Coordinates of C-alpha atoms and ligand atoms in Angstrom, one line a residue:
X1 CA -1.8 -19.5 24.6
X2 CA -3.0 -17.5 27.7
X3 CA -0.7 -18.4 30.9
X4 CA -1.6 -15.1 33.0
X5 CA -5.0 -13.3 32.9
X6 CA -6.3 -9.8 31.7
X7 CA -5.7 -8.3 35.2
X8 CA -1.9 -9.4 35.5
X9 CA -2.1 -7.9 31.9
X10 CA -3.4 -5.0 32.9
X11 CA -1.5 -4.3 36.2
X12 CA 2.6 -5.3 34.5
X13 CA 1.3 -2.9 31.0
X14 CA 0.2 0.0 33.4
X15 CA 3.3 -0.6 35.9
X16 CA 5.4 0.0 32.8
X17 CA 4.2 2.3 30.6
X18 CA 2.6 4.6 33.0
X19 CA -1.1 5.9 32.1
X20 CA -0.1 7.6 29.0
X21 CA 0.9 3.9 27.6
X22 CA -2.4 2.5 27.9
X23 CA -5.6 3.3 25.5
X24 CA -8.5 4.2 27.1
X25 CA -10.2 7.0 24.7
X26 CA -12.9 5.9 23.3
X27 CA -12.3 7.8 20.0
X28 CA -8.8 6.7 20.5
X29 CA -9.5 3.7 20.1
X30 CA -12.1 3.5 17.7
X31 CA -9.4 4.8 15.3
X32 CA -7.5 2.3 16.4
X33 CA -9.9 -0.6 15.7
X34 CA -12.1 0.5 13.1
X35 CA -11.0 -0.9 9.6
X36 CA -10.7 1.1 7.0
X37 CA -12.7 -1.2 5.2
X38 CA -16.0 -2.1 7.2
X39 CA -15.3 -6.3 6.7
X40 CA -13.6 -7.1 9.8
X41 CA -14.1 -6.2 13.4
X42 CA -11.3 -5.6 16.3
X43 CA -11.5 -6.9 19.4
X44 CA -8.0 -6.2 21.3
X45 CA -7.7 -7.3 24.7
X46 CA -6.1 -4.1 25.6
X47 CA -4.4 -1.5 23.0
X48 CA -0.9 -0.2 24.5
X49 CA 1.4 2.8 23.0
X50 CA 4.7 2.8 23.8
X51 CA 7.0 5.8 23.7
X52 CA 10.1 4.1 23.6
X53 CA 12.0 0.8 22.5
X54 CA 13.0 -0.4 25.9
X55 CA 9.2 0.0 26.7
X56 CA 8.1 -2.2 23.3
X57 CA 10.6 -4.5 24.5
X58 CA 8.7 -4.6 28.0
X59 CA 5.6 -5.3 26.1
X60 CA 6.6 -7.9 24.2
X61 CA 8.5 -9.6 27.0
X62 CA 5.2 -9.3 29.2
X63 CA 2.8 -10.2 26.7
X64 CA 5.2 -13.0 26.0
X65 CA 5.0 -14.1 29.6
X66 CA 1.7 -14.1 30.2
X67 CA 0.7 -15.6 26.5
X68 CA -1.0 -12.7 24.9
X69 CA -0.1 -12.5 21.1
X70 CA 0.8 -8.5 20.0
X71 CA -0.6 -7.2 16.9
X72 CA 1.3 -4.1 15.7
X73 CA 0.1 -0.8 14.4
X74 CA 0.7 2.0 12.5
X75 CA -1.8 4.2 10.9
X76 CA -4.4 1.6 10.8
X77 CA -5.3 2.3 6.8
X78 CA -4.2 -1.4 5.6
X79 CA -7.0 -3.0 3.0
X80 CA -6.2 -6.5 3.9
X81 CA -7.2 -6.6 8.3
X82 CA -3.7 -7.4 8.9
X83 CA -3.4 -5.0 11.7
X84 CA -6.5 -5.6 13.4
X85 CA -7.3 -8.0 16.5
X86 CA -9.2 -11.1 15.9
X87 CA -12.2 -11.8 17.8
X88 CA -12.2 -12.5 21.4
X89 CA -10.5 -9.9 23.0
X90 CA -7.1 -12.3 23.2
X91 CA -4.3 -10.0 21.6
X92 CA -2.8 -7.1 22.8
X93 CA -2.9 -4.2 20.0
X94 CA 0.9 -2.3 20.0
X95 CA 0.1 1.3 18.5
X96 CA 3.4 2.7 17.6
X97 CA 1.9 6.3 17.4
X98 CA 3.9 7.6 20.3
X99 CA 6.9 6.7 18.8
X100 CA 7.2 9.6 15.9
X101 CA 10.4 11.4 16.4
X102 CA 13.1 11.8 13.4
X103 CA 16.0 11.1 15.5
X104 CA 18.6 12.4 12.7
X105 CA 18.6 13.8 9.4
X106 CA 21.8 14.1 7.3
X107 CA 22.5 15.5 3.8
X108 CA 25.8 13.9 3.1
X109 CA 24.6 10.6 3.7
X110 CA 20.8 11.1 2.3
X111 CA 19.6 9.5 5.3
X112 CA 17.2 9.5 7.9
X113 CA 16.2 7.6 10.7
X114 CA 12.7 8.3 11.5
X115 CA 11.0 6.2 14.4
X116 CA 7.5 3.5 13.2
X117 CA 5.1 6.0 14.0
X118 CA 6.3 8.6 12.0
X119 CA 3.3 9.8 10.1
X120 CA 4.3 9.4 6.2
X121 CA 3.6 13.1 5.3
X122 CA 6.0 14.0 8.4
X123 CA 8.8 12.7 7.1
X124 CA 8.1 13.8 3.7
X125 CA 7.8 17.0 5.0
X126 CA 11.2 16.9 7.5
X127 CA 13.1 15.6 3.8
X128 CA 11.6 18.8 1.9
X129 CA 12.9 21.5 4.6
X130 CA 16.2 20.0 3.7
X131 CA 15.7 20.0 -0.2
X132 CA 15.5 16.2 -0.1
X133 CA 12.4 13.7 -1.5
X134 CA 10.9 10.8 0.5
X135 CA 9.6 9.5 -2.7
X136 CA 6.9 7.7 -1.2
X137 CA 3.4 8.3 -2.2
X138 CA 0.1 7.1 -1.3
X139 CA -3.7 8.2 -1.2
X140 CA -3.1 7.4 2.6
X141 CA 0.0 9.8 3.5
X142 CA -1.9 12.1 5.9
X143 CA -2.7 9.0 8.3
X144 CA -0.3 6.1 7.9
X145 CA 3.1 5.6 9.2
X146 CA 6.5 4.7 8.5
X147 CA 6.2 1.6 10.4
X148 CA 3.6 0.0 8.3
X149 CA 4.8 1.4 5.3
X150 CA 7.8 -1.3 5.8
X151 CA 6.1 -4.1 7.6
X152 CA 3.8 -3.6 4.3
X153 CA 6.7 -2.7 1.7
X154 CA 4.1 -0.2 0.3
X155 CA 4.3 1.0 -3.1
X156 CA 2.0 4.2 -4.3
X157 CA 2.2 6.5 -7.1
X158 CA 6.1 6.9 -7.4
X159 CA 7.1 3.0 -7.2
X160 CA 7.3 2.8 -11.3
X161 CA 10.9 5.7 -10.3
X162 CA 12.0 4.9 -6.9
X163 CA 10.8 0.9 -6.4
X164 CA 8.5 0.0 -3.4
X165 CA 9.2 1.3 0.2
X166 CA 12.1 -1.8 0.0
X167 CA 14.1 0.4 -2.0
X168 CA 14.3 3.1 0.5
X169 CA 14.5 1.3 3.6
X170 CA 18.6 1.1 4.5
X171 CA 18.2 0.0 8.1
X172 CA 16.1 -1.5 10.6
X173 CA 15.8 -1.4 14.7
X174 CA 13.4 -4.3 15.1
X175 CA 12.1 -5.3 19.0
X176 CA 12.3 -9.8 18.3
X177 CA 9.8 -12.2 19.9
X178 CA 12.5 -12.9 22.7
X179 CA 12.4 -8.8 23.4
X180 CA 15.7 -8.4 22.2
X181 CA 16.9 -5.2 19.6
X182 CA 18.4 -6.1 16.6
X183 CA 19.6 -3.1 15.3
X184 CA 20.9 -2.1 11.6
X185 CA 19.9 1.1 11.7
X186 CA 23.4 2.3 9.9
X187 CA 23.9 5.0 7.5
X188 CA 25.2 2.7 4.7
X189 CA 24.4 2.2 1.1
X190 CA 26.9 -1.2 1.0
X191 CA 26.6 -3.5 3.0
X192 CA 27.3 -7.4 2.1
X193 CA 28.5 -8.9 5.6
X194 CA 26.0 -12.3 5.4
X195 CA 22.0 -12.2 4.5
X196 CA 20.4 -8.9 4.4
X197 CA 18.3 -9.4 7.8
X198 CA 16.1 -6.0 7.0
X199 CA 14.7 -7.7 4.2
X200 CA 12.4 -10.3 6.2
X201 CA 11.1 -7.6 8.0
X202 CA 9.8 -5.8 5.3
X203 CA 6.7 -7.1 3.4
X204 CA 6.5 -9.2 7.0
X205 CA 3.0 -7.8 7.7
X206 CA 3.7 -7.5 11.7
X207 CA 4.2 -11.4 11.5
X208 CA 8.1 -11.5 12.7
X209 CA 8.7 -8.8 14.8
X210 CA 7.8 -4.6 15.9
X211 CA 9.7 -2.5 13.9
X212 CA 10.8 0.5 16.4
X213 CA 12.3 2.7 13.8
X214 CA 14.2 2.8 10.5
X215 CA 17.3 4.2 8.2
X216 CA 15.4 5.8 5.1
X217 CA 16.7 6.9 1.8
X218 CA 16.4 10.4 0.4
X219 CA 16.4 11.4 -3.0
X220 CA 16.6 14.9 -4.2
X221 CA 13.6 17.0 -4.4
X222 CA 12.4 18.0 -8.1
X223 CA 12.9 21.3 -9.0
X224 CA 9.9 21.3 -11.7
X225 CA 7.4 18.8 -12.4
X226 CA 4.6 18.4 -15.4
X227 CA 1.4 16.4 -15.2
X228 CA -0.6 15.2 -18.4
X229 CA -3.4 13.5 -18.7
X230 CA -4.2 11.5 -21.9
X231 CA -7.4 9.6 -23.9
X232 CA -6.8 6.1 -25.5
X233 CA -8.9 3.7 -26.7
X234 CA -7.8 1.3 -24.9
X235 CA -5.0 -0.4 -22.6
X236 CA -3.1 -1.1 -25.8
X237 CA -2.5 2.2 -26.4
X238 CA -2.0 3.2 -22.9
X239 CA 1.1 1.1 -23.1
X240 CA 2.0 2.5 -26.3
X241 CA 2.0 6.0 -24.6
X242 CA 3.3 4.7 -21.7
X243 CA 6.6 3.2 -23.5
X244 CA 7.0 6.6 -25.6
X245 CA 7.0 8.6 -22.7
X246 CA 9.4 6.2 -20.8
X247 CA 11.8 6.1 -24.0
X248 CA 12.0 10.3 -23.8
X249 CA 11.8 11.3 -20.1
X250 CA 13.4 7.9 -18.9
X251 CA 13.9 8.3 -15.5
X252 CA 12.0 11.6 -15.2
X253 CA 8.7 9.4 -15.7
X254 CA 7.7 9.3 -11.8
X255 CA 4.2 8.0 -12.1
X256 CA 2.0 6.2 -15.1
X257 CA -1.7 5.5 -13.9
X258 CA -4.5 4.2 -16.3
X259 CA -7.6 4.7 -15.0
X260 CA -11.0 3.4 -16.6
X261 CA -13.8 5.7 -17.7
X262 CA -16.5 4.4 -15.1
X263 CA -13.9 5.1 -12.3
X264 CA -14.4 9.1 -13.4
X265 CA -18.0 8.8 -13.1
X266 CA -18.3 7.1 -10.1
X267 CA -15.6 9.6 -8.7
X268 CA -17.2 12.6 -9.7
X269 CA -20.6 11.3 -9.0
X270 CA -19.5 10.4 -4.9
X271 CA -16.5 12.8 -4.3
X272 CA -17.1 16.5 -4.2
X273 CA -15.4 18.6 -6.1
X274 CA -14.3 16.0 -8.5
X275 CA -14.7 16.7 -12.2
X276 CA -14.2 15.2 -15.7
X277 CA -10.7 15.9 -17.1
X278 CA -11.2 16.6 -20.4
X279 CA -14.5 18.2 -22.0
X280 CA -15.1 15.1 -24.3
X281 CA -15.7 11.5 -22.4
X282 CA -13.5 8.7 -23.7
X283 CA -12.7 4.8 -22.7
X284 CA -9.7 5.5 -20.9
X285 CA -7.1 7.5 -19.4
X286 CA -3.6 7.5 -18.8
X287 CA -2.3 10.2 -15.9
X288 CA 1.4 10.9 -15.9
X289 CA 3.7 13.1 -14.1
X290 CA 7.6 13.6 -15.2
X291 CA 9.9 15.6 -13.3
X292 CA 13.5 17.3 -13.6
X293 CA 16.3 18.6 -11.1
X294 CA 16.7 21.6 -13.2
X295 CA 14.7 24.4 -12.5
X296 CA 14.5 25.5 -16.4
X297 CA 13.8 22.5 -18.0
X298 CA 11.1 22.7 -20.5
X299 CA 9.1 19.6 -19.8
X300 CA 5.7 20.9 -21.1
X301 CA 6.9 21.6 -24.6
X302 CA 8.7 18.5 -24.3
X303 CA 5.1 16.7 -23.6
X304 CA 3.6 18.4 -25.7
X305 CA 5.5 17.6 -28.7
X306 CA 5.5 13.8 -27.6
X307 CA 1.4 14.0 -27.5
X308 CA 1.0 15.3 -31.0
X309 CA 2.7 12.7 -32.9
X310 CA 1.3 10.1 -30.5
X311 CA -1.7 12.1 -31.8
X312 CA -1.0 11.9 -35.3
X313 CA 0.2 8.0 -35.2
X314 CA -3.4 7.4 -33.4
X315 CA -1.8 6.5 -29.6
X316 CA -3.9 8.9 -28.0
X317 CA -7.3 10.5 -28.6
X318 CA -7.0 13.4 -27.0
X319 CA -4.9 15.5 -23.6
X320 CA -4.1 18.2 -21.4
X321 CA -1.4 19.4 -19.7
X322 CA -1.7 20.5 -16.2
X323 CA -1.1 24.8 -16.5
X324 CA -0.7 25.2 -12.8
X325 CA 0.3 22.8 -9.5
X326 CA -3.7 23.8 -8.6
X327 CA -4.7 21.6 -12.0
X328 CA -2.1 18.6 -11.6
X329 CA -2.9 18.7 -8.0
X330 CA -6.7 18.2 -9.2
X331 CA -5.6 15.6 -11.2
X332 CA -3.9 13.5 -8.9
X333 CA -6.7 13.9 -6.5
X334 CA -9.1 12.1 -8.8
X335 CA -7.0 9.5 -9.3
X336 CA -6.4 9.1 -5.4
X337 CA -10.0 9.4 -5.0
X338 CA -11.0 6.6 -6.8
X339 CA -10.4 4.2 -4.1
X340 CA -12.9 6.0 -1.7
X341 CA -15.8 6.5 -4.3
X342 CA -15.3 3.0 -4.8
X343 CA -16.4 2.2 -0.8
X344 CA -20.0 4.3 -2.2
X345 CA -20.9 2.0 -5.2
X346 CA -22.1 -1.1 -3.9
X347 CA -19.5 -3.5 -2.7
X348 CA -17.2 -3.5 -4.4
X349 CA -14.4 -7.1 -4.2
X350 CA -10.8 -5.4 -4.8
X351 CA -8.4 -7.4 -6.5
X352 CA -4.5 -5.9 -6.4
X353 CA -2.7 -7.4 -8.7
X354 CA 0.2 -7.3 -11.2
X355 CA 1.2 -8.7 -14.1
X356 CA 4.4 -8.0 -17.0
X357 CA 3.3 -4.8 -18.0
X358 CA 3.0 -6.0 -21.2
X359 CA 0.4 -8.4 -20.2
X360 CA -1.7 -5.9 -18.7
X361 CA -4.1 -5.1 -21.7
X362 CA -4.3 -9.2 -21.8
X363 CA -5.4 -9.2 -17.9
X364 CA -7.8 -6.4 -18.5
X365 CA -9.6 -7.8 -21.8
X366 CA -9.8 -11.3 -20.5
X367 CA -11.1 -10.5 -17.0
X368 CA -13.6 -8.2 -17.9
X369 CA -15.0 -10.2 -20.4
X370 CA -14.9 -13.7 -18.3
X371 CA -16.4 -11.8 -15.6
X372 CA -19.3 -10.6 -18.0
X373 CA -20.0 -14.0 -19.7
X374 CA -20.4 -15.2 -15.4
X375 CA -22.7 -12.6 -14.4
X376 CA -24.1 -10.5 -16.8
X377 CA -24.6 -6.4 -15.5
X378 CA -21.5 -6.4 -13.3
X379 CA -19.9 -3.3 -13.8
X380 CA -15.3 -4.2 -13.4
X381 CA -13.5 -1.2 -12.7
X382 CA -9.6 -0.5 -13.6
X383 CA -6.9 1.3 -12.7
X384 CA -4.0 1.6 -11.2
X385 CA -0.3 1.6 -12.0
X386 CA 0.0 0.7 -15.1
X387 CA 4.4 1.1 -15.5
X388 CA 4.8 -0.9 -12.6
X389 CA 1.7 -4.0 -14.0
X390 CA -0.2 -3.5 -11.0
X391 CA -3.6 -2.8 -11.9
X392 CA -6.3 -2.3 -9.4
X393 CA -9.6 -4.5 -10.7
X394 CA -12.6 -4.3 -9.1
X395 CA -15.7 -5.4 -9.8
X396 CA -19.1 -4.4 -8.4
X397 CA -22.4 -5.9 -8.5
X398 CA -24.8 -5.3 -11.1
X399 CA -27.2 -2.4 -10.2
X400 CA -29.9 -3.6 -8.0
X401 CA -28.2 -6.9 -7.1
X402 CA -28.8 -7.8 -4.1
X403 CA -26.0 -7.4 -1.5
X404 CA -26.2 -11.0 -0.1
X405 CA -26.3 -13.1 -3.6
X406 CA -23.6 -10.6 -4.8
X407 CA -21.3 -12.1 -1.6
X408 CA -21.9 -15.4 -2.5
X409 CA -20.0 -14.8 -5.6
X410 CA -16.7 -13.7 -3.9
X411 CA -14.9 -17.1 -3.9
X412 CA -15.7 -17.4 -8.0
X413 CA -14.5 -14.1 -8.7
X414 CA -11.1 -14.1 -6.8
X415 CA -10.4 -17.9 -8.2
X416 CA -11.5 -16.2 -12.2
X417 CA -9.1 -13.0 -11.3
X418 CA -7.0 -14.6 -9.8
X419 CA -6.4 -17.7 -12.4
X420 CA -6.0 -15.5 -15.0
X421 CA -3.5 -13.2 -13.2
X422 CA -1.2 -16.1 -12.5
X423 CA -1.4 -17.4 -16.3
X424 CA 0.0 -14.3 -17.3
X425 CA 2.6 -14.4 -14.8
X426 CA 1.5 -12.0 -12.4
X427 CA 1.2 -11.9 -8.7
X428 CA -2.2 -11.8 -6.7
X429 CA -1.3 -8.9 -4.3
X430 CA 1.4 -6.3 -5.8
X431 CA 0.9 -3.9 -2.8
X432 CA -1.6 -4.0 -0.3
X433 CA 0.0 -7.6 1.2
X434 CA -2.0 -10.9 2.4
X435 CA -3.6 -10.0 5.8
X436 CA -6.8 -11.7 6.6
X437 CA -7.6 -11.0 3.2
X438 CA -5.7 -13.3 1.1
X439 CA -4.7 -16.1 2.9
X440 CA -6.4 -19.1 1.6
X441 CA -5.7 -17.6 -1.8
X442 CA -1.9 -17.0 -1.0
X443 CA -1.9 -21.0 -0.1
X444 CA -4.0 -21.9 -3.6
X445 CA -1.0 -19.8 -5.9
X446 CA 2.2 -20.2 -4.0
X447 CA 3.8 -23.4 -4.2
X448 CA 4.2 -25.5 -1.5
X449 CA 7.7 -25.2 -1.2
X450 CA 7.4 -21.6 -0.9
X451 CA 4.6 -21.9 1.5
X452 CA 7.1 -24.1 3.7
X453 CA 10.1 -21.6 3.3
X454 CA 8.0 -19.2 4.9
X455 CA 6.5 -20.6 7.4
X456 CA 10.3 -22.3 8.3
X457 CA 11.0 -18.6 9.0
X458 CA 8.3 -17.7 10.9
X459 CA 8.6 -20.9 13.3
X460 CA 12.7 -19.3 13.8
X461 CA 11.9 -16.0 14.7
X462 CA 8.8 -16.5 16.0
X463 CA 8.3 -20.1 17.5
X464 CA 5.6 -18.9 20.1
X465 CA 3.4 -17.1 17.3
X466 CA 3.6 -14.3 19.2
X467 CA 3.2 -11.7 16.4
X468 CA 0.4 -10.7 14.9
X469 CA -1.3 -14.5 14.5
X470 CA -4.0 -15.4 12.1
X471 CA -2.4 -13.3 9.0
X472 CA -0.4 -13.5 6.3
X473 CA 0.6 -17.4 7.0
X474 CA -2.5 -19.9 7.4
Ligands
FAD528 C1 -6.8 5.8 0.7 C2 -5.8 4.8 0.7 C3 -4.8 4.7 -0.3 C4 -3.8 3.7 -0.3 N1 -2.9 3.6 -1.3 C5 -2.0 2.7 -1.3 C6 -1.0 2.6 -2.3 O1 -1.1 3.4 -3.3 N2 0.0 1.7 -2.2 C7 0.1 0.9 -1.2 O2 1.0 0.0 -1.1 N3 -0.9 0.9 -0.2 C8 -1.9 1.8 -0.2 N4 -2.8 1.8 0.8 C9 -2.7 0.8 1.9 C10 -2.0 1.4 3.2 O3 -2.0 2.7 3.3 C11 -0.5 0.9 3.2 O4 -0.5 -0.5 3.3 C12 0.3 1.5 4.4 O5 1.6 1.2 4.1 C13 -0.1 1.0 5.7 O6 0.5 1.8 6.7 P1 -0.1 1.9 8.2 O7 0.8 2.6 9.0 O8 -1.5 2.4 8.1 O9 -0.2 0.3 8.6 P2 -1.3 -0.4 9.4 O10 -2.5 -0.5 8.6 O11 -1.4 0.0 10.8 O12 -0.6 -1.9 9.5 C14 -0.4 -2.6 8.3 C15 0.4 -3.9 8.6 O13 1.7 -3.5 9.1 C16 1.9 -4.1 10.4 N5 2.7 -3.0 11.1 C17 2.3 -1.7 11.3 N6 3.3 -1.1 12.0 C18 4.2 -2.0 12.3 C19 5.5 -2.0 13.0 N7 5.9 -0.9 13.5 N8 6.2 -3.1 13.1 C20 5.7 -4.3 12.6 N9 4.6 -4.4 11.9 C21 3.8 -3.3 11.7 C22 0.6 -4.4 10.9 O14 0.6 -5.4 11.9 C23 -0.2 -4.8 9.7 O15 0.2 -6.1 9.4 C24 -3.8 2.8 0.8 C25 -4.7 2.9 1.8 C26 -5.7 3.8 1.8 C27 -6.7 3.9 2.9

């Protein structure tokens, strides 16, 4: 694809974005090409950060000239490798870091447009001065940004109340292959003049265009909030708890997560300061939080009264309720932790999927116990969000397995976990996207047609392959 070399590179970025707009720190830019997982490496010709549209749309129209493909960035905590350069040193790596203003915020409207590099916990925090919610919420808030939050359509504890970051996004300002702006970024909650263009940005992995900035929705922030966590015997009665809740509290029900007794130990055994939640140890867990506008509403007593005769019908085993926001915030920090213990213990091969809710007990039992029959000692871990059917499964190798026969297993696994998601009617990725990750797989379970739809619309917006080659589409 190259048609100019690294030096005319070089020379028409630096001309343009000044010093500031090229990355030269070495801690920089081992952020910036570090996975967060250690499975891929990053090899960007040069890594640029723009301050401004007009100057994306100067990178893309140079880096368009002179043939080097642009992969975008946000935050750089993706699982799949999708925003990391191949090898070779060929791509140009667009941070949109410098691009992290809130250019307006209103309260009558609900709205905000925040620029991609927005740091997720920014915004939240620009919403909450103002008594709104950005209701999205994920172990990686500190770090990643608004950005890839769409291009990922990311989903976190709150999807199972507010829907995945689709549901909040009302506009776009997208830079095109041909360095155009296409801009939607209006304050509208109608809007049915022709196909909703937005909508093939989001979820689009950096694969169809730079998102510059977007039009978010705001909710109102909960004036009171309880968190419970609960003992069952097993997924079957987490769903039983789960729909008993959910018939009280409705839409006060913000977050459902099951979580696995050897996710607790390995938790508490890697993460400091993590403990066991309840004094006894049991099978499994069910971690809820519901929330209410009003200021006095008695949601404890409310739980409370739902857990005893879930108690006394034999639903649960045992429970607390958090006492203080220091105990529910322990809480929720276990569960968020799980995902980094998890990088301790062995490799671990993470598996995202969803399924009807319903069906989750059938994907769990049937997994686990394939998996077992396979390759007796390995140790499948659980969790995840169980309202919304997306269940993080990840199995580890038997203690003492050797790294290297345990990798040769990979292929087997996915196509086991992977079958027997699909023959329950679930998806292979219900949040973290395709990447490098999931490619072949993504070919294997989506029919060809599909597969052809796709790539139709990649070929119209993108008929060079400018963005961000090599993921999502084979
Ligand atoms: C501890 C931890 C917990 C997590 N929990 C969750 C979770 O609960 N739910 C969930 O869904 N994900 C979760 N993730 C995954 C990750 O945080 C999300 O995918 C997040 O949305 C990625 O945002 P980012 O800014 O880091 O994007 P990056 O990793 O930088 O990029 C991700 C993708 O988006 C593209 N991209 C980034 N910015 C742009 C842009 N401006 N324009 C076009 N394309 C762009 C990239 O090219 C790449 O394809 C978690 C990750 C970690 C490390």
């Amino acid at each position: 694809m190259h048609r100019g070399n690294m030096a005319q590179l070089t020379g028409q970025l630096l001309e343009t974005l000044g010093p500031k707009g090229i990355v030269r720190d070495e801690g920089q830019l081992e952020s910036m090409t570090k996975p967060w997982r250690d499975k891929w490496t990053s090899e960007p010709a040069l890594v640029v950060q723009p301050a401004t549209t007009s100057e994306v749309q100067s990178v893309v129209r140079i880096c368009r000239e002179l043939g080097f493909p642009i992969v975008p960035q946000g935050g750089n905590t993706g699982v799949t490798g999708a925003a990391l350069c191949r090898e070779g040193g060929t791509e140009v790596l667009l941070s949109l870091r410098r691009m992290n203003r809130i250019r307006e915020l209103d309260v009558d409207d609900d709205m905000l447009i925040a620029e991609a590099g927005c740091v997720l916990n920014d915004v939240k925090d620009a919403a909450a001065e103002v008594g709104r919610l950005f209701p999205l919420s994920l172990g990686a808030q500190g770090s990643c940004m608004i950005g890839g939050n769409i291009a990922t359509n990311a989903g976190g504890i709150n999807a199972l109340r507010y829907g995945p970051m689709r549901n909040m996004v009302a506009g776009l300002e997208v830079v095109t292959a041909d360095g155009d702006v296409w801009s939607s970024l209006k304050l509208l909650r109608k809007d049915n003049s022709g196909y909703d263009l937005k909508q093939l940005f989001i979820g689009s992995e950096g694969t169809l265009g730079v998102i510059t900035a977007a039009t978010l929705k705001l909710s109102m922030l909960p004036a009171r909030s309880a968190t419970a966590i609960v003992a069952v015997k097993s997924p079957v009665e987490a769903i039983s708890w789960f729909r008993k809740v959910r018939e009280a509290f409705g839409g006060q029900l913000t977050a459902c997560e099951l979580i696995e007794r050897i996710c607790i130990d390995v938790t508490a055994r890697r993460i400091p300061g993590i403990v066991d939640p309840l004094p006894t140890k049991y099978p499994w867990y069910v971690l809820l939080e519901v929330d209410s506008l009003d200021p006095d509403a008695e949601l404890e007593g409310r739980l409370g009264s739902l857990f005893e005769q879930a108690y006394d019908a034999g639903v649960v085993l045992d429970g607390a309720i958090a006492s203080s926001s220091a105990q529910a915030q322990a809480l929720w920090h276990l569960r968020e932790s799980i995902g980094e213990a998890h990088r301790h213990e062995g490799v671990s091969f993470k598996h995202d999927i969803s399924v009807p809710v319903s069906k989750v007990p059938a994907f769990i039992a049937e997994a686990q116990h394939r998996l077992s029959e396979l390759y007796p000692g390995i140790r499948s871990f659980a969790f995840g969000h169980i309202g919304d059917g997306n269940i993080h499964f990840n199995p580890v190798q038997a203690e003492g397995e050797p790294a290297e026969s345990w990798a040769g297993k990979l292929a087997d696994i996915n196509r086991v976990t992977h079958d027997i998601t699909v023959k329950l009617g679930g998806s292979i990725t219900a949040e973290h996207g395709v990447g490098q990750l999931r490619r072949s797989e993504l070919v294997h379970y989506k029919s060809p047609l599909e597969i052809q739809m796709m790539q139709s619309i990649k070929n119209v917006l993108d008929p060079a392959g400018l963005f961000n080659p090599g993921k999502l589409l084979l």
